[in-house]
């Protein structure tokens, strides 16, 4: 488990949209980020995935997703939007090689 222990109002090298925790996991577990996906319900999650160099970020419309969807622009491509986690899983599996 990776987390940023600092309160949200304090600087943190680990807080999204920084990709640091993803990069730490990549290094620890040998993860290929170009074949990985970032799934979240906030624009910061999609931005973090972009910053980490993942294959694709997926914004879920659950939680905060509906209100954050309008905040995303071309800078954070490629990203997809799904209504549920199950739809995100289906999307990922449909892209499997």
Tab-separated table of C-alpha atoms in Angstrom, residues 5-94:
chain	number	residue	atom	x	y	z
A	5	UNK	CA	0.831	10.611	4.969
A	6	UNK	CA	0.878	14.401	4.828
A	7	UNK	CA	-2.367	16.358	5.237
A	8	UNK	CA	-3.764	17.599	1.901
A	9	UNK	CA	-2.760	21.193	2.680
A	10	UNK	CA	0.938	20.294	3.058
A	11	UNK	CA	3.410	19.702	0.217
A	12	UNK	CA	3.925	16.049	-0.649
A	13	UNK	CA	6.001	14.324	-3.311
A	14	UNK	CA	3.433	11.516	-3.276
A	15	UNK	CA	0.160	13.383	-3.644
A	16	UNK	CA	-1.599	13.150	-7.005
A	17	UNK	CA	-1.212	14.385	-9.702
A	18	UNK	CA	2.423	13.499	-8.990
A	19	UNK	CA	3.104	10.025	-10.378
A	20	UNK	CA	5.638	9.275	-7.633
A	21	UNK	CA	3.727	6.453	-5.928
A	22	UNK	CA	3.044	4.798	-9.278
A	23	UNK	CA	6.720	5.101	-10.179
A	24	UNK	CA	7.685	3.638	-6.793
A	25	UNK	CA	5.364	0.654	-7.399
A	26	UNK	CA	6.791	0.263	-10.912
A	27	UNK	CA	10.303	0.104	-9.508
A	28	UNK	CA	9.408	-2.237	-6.642
A	29	UNK	CA	7.338	-4.691	-8.687
A	30	UNK	CA	8.698	-4.318	-12.232
A	31	UNK	CA	5.419	-2.980	-13.628
A	32	UNK	CA	5.278	-2.015	-17.307
A	33	UNK	CA	3.414	1.284	-17.159
A	34	UNK	CA	2.940	1.366	-20.931
A	35	UNK	CA	0.723	-1.712	-20.498
A	36	UNK	CA	-1.001	-0.416	-17.344
A	37	UNK	CA	-4.180	1.533	-16.666
A	38	UNK	CA	-5.065	4.208	-14.122
A	39	UNK	CA	-8.661	4.136	-12.913
A	40	UNK	CA	-10.152	6.855	-10.750
A	41	UNK	CA	-13.065	9.177	-10.165
A	42	UNK	CA	-11.232	12.520	-10.195
A	43	UNK	CA	-9.460	14.604	-12.807
A	44	UNK	CA	-6.327	14.309	-10.633
A	45	UNK	CA	-6.398	10.527	-11.096
A	46	UNK	CA	-6.420	10.880	-14.883
A	47	UNK	CA	-3.680	13.525	-14.707
A	48	UNK	CA	-1.602	11.243	-12.473
A	49	UNK	CA	-1.929	8.427	-14.997
A	50	UNK	CA	-0.854	10.770	-17.791
A	51	UNK	CA	2.123	11.929	-15.735
A	52	UNK	CA	3.117	8.318	-15.032
A	53	UNK	CA	2.954	7.329	-18.701
A	54	UNK	CA	0.302	4.637	-18.386
A	55	UNK	CA	-1.334	3.149	-21.470
A	56	UNK	CA	-4.680	4.734	-20.645
A	57	UNK	CA	-6.462	6.449	-17.780
A	58	UNK	CA	-10.120	5.726	-17.143
A	59	UNK	CA	-12.423	8.140	-15.341
A	60	UNK	CA	-15.314	6.486	-13.514
A	61	UNK	CA	-18.517	8.495	-13.378
A	62	UNK	CA	-19.159	7.138	-9.891
A	63	UNK	CA	-18.068	9.148	-6.856
A	64	UNK	CA	-16.743	12.515	-8.060
A	65	UNK	CA	-16.427	11.412	-11.686
A	66	UNK	CA	-19.469	13.140	-13.145
A	67	UNK	CA	-18.452	16.555	-11.823
A	68	UNK	CA	-14.776	16.051	-12.766
A	69	UNK	CA	-15.462	14.861	-16.320
A	70	UNK	CA	-15.813	18.427	-17.620
A	71	UNK	CA	-12.393	19.352	-16.172
A	72	UNK	CA	-10.530	16.990	-18.473
A	73	UNK	CA	-9.122	18.175	-21.757
A	74	UNK	CA	-6.843	17.042	-24.547
A	75	UNK	CA	-3.761	17.386	-22.325
A	76	UNK	CA	-4.684	14.213	-20.479
A	77	UNK	CA	-5.303	11.951	-23.469
A	78	UNK	CA	-5.644	9.104	-23.874
A	79	UNK	CA	-8.425	8.653	-21.383
A	80	UNK	CA	-11.792	6.971	-21.402
A	81	UNK	CA	-14.913	7.509	-19.331
A	82	UNK	CA	-17.068	4.683	-18.003
A	83	UNK	CA	-20.112	4.598	-15.750
A	84	UNK	CA	-18.901	1.723	-13.569
A	85	UNK	CA	-15.797	-0.166	-12.555
A	86	UNK	CA	-17.211	-3.227	-14.320
A	87	UNK	CA	-17.364	-1.250	-17.582
A	88	UNK	CA	-13.762	-0.138	-17.056
A	89	UNK	CA	-12.714	-3.774	-16.596
A	90	UNK	CA	-14.576	-4.756	-19.764
A	91	UNK	CA	-12.841	-1.952	-21.671
A	92	UNK	CA	-9.424	-3.063	-20.429
A	93	UNK	CA	-10.089	-6.708	-21.294
A	94	UNK	CA	-11.296	-5.728	-24.771
